[in-house]
Amino acid sequence: MKYVAIAAALSLGISSVALAQGKDWTFGDGETPEAWGAINAQYASCDIGKMQSPIDLTDPDAIGTLKLTTNFGEASGKLSLGEEKVQIDFDPGQNKGMMSGAKAFNLLQVHFHTPAEHAVNGQRYPMTAHFVHATSAGELGVLGVFFTEGDENDAIEELLDAHAQGNGTALSIDIDDMLPETIEVYRYMGSLTTPPCSEGVNWHVANVPVEASADQIAKLRGALGPTARSIQDRNGRLLVAPE
Ligand SMILES: [Zn+2]
């Protein structure tokens, strides 16, 4: 397990290098299998992995009592833009992160997808934020939050203001504006949803969406385009739902 986690972290590093050199894959329509392994042999896990993400968060096996706590609040970072990518890389040393049971995950970056990648009973929300974390040993943990149309979201407004200024813009946002008031999560073991689709990712997906205005979501959709991977088979994996 530890070996898998370290391999995942190393793969993530390789992925960052690949992105910097121009990426060789794209999202599809969100339903048809992407066959990313046919593009690049390094992406074989995307097609043959048995613990891939996203999944439909339906028919959980168990109800979890394990608590997730976060230490977020105001955080500074830099905007990282690319093809199908809107991301904030948080400045290191801010001690932001989450505790999942006894595991401490340090926050690295947040990025967005339109529509959401995970589904609930086959339905997808119009947008999701993925807060990517790693433990000090390199094990990956992601917190996914769905967005639904409603009131304007202050953090998303800060993000859009920075987006208008372009790649590398420094910004500061209150991360708690992008979280439900009480965080209760689905949990399961999955993968990165983009090549190389490394497995060993501790997925946490909040069961309650947060609001952003229809205009804000439309602007992010305009910047990202369709950026949801197709739903992957659960292959008997344990899915734990919140109480
Ligand atoms: Zn993501």
CSV table of C-alpha atoms and ligand atoms in Angstrom, one decimal:
chain,number,residue,atom,x,y,z
A,1,MET,CA,0.0,0.0,0.0
A,2,LYS,CA,2.8,2.4,0.9
A,3,TYR,CA,4.7,1.5,-2.2
A,4,VAL,CA,1.6,2.2,-4.3
A,5,ALA,CA,1.1,5.6,-2.6
A,6,ILE,CA,4.7,6.6,-3.3
A,7,ALA,CA,4.5,5.5,-6.9
A,8,ALA,CA,1.3,7.6,-7.2
A,9,ALA,CA,3.1,10.7,-5.9
A,10,LEU,CA,6.0,10.1,-8.2
A,11,SER,CA,3.6,9.7,-11.1
A,12,LEU,CA,2.0,13.0,-10.2
A,13,GLY,CA,5.4,14.6,-10.4
A,14,ILE,CA,5.9,13.2,-13.9
A,15,SER,CA,2.4,14.4,-14.9
A,16,SER,CA,3.3,17.9,-13.8
A,17,VAL,CA,6.4,17.8,-16.1
A,18,ALA,CA,4.3,16.5,-18.9
A,19,LEU,CA,1.8,19.3,-18.5
A,20,ALA,CA,4.6,21.9,-18.6
A,21,GLN,CA,5.8,20.4,-21.9
A,22,GLY,CA,2.3,20.4,-23.4
A,23,LYS,CA,-0.2,17.7,-22.7
A,24,ASP,CA,-0.9,14.9,-25.2
A,25,TRP,CA,-4.4,13.9,-24.0
A,26,THR,CA,-7.8,15.6,-23.7
A,27,PHE,CA,-11.1,15.0,-22.0
A,28,GLY,CA,-13.9,13.4,-24.1
A,29,ASP,CA,-17.6,13.8,-23.8
A,30,GLY,CA,-17.6,12.5,-20.2
A,31,GLU,CA,-19.4,9.3,-21.1
A,32,THR,CA,-17.4,7.5,-23.8
A,33,PRO,CA,-14.3,5.7,-22.5
A,34,GLU,CA,-11.3,8.0,-23.2
A,35,ALA,CA,-8.8,5.2,-24.0
A,36,TRP,CA,-6.0,7.4,-22.8
A,37,GLY,CA,-3.7,4.2,-22.6
A,38,ALA,CA,-3.8,4.1,-26.4
A,39,ILE,CA,-2.3,7.6,-26.6
A,40,ASN,CA,0.6,6.9,-24.3
A,41,ALA,CA,1.8,3.7,-22.8
A,42,GLN,CA,2.5,5.6,-19.5
A,43,TYR,CA,-1.3,6.0,-19.2
A,44,ALA,CA,-2.0,2.2,-19.3
A,45,SER,CA,-3.5,2.4,-15.8
A,46,CYS,CA,-6.3,4.6,-17.1
A,47,ASP,CA,-7.6,1.7,-19.2
A,48,ILE,CA,-6.6,-1.4,-17.2
A,49,GLY,CA,-6.7,-0.1,-13.6
A,50,LYS,CA,-9.3,-1.7,-11.3
A,51,MET,CA,-9.4,1.2,-8.9
A,52,GLN,CA,-10.1,4.2,-11.2
A,53,SER,CA,-12.0,7.4,-10.5
A,54,PRO,CA,-14.5,9.0,-10.8
A,55,ILE,CA,-17.4,6.6,-9.8
A,56,ASP,CA,-21.1,6.9,-9.2
A,57,LEU,CA,-21.6,7.4,-5.5
A,58,THR,CA,-24.5,5.1,-5.3
A,59,ASP,CA,-25.3,2.0,-3.2
A,60,PRO,CA,-22.7,2.5,-0.4
A,61,ASP,CA,-21.5,-0.7,1.4
A,62,ALA,CA,-21.3,1.0,4.8
A,63,ILE,CA,-22.0,4.1,6.8
A,64,GLY,CA,-18.9,5.7,8.1
A,65,THR,CA,-18.3,7.3,11.5
A,66,LEU,CA,-14.8,8.4,10.7
A,67,LYS,CA,-14.5,12.1,11.0
A,68,LEU,CA,-13.0,14.5,8.5
A,69,THR,CA,-11.8,17.8,9.9
A,70,THR,CA,-10.3,20.7,7.9
A,71,ASN,CA,-7.9,23.5,8.6
A,72,PHE,CA,-8.4,25.9,5.7
A,73,GLY,CA,-9.5,29.5,6.0
A,74,GLU,CA,-7.7,32.3,4.0
A,75,ALA,CA,-4.9,30.9,1.8
A,76,SER,CA,-2.6,32.4,-0.7
A,77,GLY,CA,-1.5,30.9,-4.0
A,78,LYS,CA,-0.9,31.4,-7.7
A,79,LEU,CA,-3.1,30.7,-10.6
A,80,SER,CA,-2.0,27.9,-12.9
A,81,LEU,CA,-3.8,27.9,-16.3
A,82,GLY,CA,-3.5,25.4,-19.1
A,83,GLU,CA,-5.6,23.5,-21.6
A,84,GLU,CA,-8.6,22.2,-19.7
A,85,LYS,CA,-7.0,23.5,-16.5
A,86,VAL,CA,-7.9,26.1,-14.0
A,87,GLN,CA,-5.9,25.5,-10.8
A,88,ILE,CA,-4.6,27.4,-7.7
A,89,ASP,CA,-1.2,26.2,-6.5
A,90,PHE,CA,-1.2,27.1,-2.8
A,91,ASP,CA,2.0,28.7,-1.4
A,92,PRO,CA,3.8,26.2,0.7
A,93,GLY,CA,4.2,26.5,4.5
A,94,GLN,CA,0.6,27.7,5.3
A,95,ASN,CA,-0.2,24.5,7.1
A,96,LYS,CA,-3.6,24.0,5.4
A,97,GLY,CA,-5.1,20.6,5.1
A,98,MET,CA,-7.4,17.9,6.4
A,99,MET,CA,-7.4,15.2,8.9
A,100,SER,CA,-9.1,12.0,7.7
A,101,GLY,CA,-9.2,9.7,10.8
A,102,ALA,CA,-5.6,9.6,11.9
A,103,LYS,CA,-4.2,10.6,8.5
A,104,ALA,CA,-2.9,14.2,8.1
A,105,PHE,CA,-3.1,15.5,4.5
A,106,ASN,CA,-1.4,18.7,3.4
A,107,LEU,CA,-3.2,20.9,0.9
A,108,LEU,CA,-1.3,21.4,-2.4
A,109,GLN,CA,-3.7,22.7,-5.0
A,110,VAL,CA,-7.3,23.1,-6.0
A,111,HIS,CA,-8.6,22.7,-9.5
A,112,PHE,CA,-12.0,22.5,-11.2
A,113,HIS,CA,-14.0,20.4,-13.5
A,114,THR,CA,-17.2,21.2,-15.5
A,115,PRO,CA,-19.4,19.3,-15.0
A,116,ALA,CA,-18.6,17.4,-11.8
A,117,GLU,CA,-16.8,14.1,-12.3
A,118,HIS,CA,-18.3,11.9,-9.5
A,119,ALA,CA,-22.1,11.3,-10.0
A,120,VAL,CA,-24.7,10.7,-7.3
A,121,ASN,CA,-27.4,8.3,-8.5
A,122,GLY,CA,-26.3,8.8,-12.1
A,123,GLN,CA,-26.6,12.6,-11.9
A,124,ARG,CA,-23.7,15.1,-12.1
A,125,TYR,CA,-23.7,18.6,-10.6
A,126,PRO,CA,-22.6,21.4,-13.0
A,127,MET,CA,-19.1,21.9,-11.4
A,128,THR,CA,-16.7,20.4,-8.9
A,129,ALA,CA,-13.6,21.6,-7.0
A,130,HIS,CA,-10.9,19.0,-6.2
A,131,PHE,CA,-8.7,19.9,-3.3
A,132,VAL,CA,-5.5,17.8,-3.8
A,133,HIS,CA,-3.5,16.8,-0.7
A,134,ALA,CA,-0.6,14.6,0.2
A,135,THR,CA,0.6,13.1,3.4
A,136,SER,CA,4.3,13.7,4.4
A,137,ALA,CA,4.9,10.1,3.1
A,138,GLY,CA,3.5,11.0,-0.3
A,139,GLU,CA,0.1,9.3,-0.1
A,140,LEU,CA,-2.5,11.3,-2.1
A,141,GLY,CA,-5.9,12.5,-0.7
A,142,VAL,CA,-8.5,14.5,-2.6
A,143,LEU,CA,-11.5,16.4,-1.2
A,144,GLY,CA,-14.2,16.9,-3.8
A,145,VAL,CA,-16.9,19.5,-3.4
A,146,PHE,CA,-19.9,19.8,-5.8
A,147,PHE,CA,-21.2,23.2,-6.9
A,148,THR,CA,-24.9,23.9,-7.7
A,149,GLU,CA,-26.4,27.1,-9.1
A,150,GLY,CA,-27.5,29.6,-6.5
A,151,ASP,CA,-25.9,32.6,-4.7
A,152,GLU,CA,-22.7,34.2,-5.9
A,153,ASN,CA,-19.6,32.6,-4.3
A,154,ASP,CA,-17.0,35.0,-3.0
A,155,ALA,CA,-14.0,32.6,-3.4
A,156,ILE,CA,-15.1,31.8,-7.0
A,157,GLU,CA,-15.3,35.6,-7.7
A,158,GLU,CA,-11.7,36.0,-6.4
A,159,LEU,CA,-10.7,33.1,-8.7
A,160,LEU,CA,-12.4,34.7,-11.8
A,161,ASP,CA,-10.9,38.1,-11.1
A,162,ALA,CA,-7.4,36.4,-11.0
A,163,HIS,CA,-8.3,34.4,-14.2
A,164,ALA,CA,-9.0,37.6,-16.0
A,165,GLN,CA,-5.4,38.7,-15.3
A,166,GLY,CA,-4.0,35.4,-16.5
A,167,ASN,CA,-1.6,32.6,-15.7
A,168,GLY,CA,0.6,33.1,-12.6
A,169,THR,CA,-1.6,35.7,-11.0
A,170,ALA,CA,-1.2,35.7,-7.2
A,171,LEU,CA,-4.4,35.5,-5.2
A,172,SER,CA,-5.8,34.9,-1.8
A,173,ILE,CA,-9.1,33.2,-1.1
A,174,ASP,CA,-11.1,32.0,1.9
A,175,ILE,CA,-11.2,28.3,1.1
A,176,ASP,CA,-14.1,27.8,3.6
A,177,ASP,CA,-16.3,29.7,1.1
A,178,MET,CA,-15.9,26.6,-1.1
A,179,LEU,CA,-17.0,24.1,1.5
A,180,PRO,CA,-20.4,23.2,2.9
A,181,GLU,CA,-20.9,24.4,6.5
A,182,THR,CA,-20.7,20.8,7.8
A,183,ILE,CA,-18.4,18.5,5.9
A,184,GLU,CA,-19.6,15.0,5.6
A,185,VAL,CA,-18.0,12.8,2.9
A,186,TYR,CA,-18.2,9.7,0.9
A,187,ARG,CA,-14.9,7.8,1.0
A,188,TYR,CA,-13.3,5.2,-1.2
A,189,MET,CA,-9.9,4.4,-2.7
A,190,GLY,CA,-9.5,5.5,-6.3
A,191,SER,CA,-7.2,7.3,-8.7
A,192,LEU,CA,-6.3,10.5,-10.3
A,193,THR,CA,-9.0,11.3,-12.9
A,194,THR,CA,-6.4,12.5,-15.4
A,195,PRO,CA,-3.4,10.7,-17.0
A,196,PRO,CA,-1.4,8.8,-15.7
A,197,CYS,CA,-4.5,7.9,-13.6
A,198,SER,CA,-2.3,6.7,-10.7
A,199,GLU,CA,-4.2,4.7,-8.1
A,200,GLY,CA,-3.8,4.8,-4.3
A,201,VAL,CA,-5.8,8.1,-4.0
A,202,ASN,CA,-7.9,8.5,-0.8
A,203,TRP,CA,-11.1,10.1,-2.2
A,204,HIS,CA,-13.4,12.2,0.0
A,205,VAL,CA,-16.4,13.7,-1.7
A,206,ALA,CA,-18.7,16.0,0.3
A,207,ASN,CA,-22.3,15.0,0.1
A,208,VAL,CA,-23.7,18.5,0.2
A,209,PRO,CA,-23.0,20.9,-2.7
A,210,VAL,CA,-22.0,24.6,-2.2
A,211,GLU,CA,-23.5,27.4,-4.3
A,212,ALA,CA,-22.1,29.6,-7.0
A,213,SER,CA,-24.0,31.8,-9.4
A,214,ALA,CA,-25.1,30.5,-12.8
A,215,ASP,CA,-22.9,33.2,-14.3
A,216,GLN,CA,-19.8,32.1,-12.3
A,217,ILE,CA,-20.3,28.5,-13.3
A,218,ALA,CA,-20.8,29.5,-16.9
A,219,LYS,CA,-17.5,31.5,-16.9
A,220,LEU,CA,-15.6,28.5,-15.5
A,221,ARG,CA,-17.2,26.2,-18.0
A,222,GLY,CA,-16.1,28.7,-20.7
A,223,ALA,CA,-12.5,28.5,-19.5
A,224,LEU,CA,-12.5,24.7,-18.9
A,225,GLY,CA,-14.8,23.2,-21.5
A,226,PRO,CA,-16.1,19.6,-20.9
A,227,THR,CA,-13.6,18.4,-18.3
A,228,ALA,CA,-15.2,15.3,-16.6
A,229,ARG,CA,-13.8,11.9,-17.1
A,230,SER,CA,-16.3,9.0,-17.8
A,231,ILE,CA,-17.7,7.1,-14.8
A,232,GLN,CA,-15.5,4.2,-13.9
A,233,ASP,CA,-16.5,0.7,-12.7
A,234,ARG,CA,-16.4,0.3,-9.0
A,235,ASN,CA,-15.1,-3.3,-9.3
A,236,GLY,CA,-16.3,-4.3,-5.8
A,237,ARG,CA,-14.5,-1.4,-4.1
A,238,LEU,CA,-15.8,-0.4,-0.6
A,239,LEU,CA,-17.8,2.8,-0.7
A,240,VAL,CA,-18.5,4.4,2.7
A,241,ALA,CA,-21.3,7.0,2.9
A,242,PRO,CA,-21.7,9.7,5.6
A,243,GLU,CA,-24.2,9.1,8.4
B,1,ZN,ZN,-9.8,16.7,-10.5
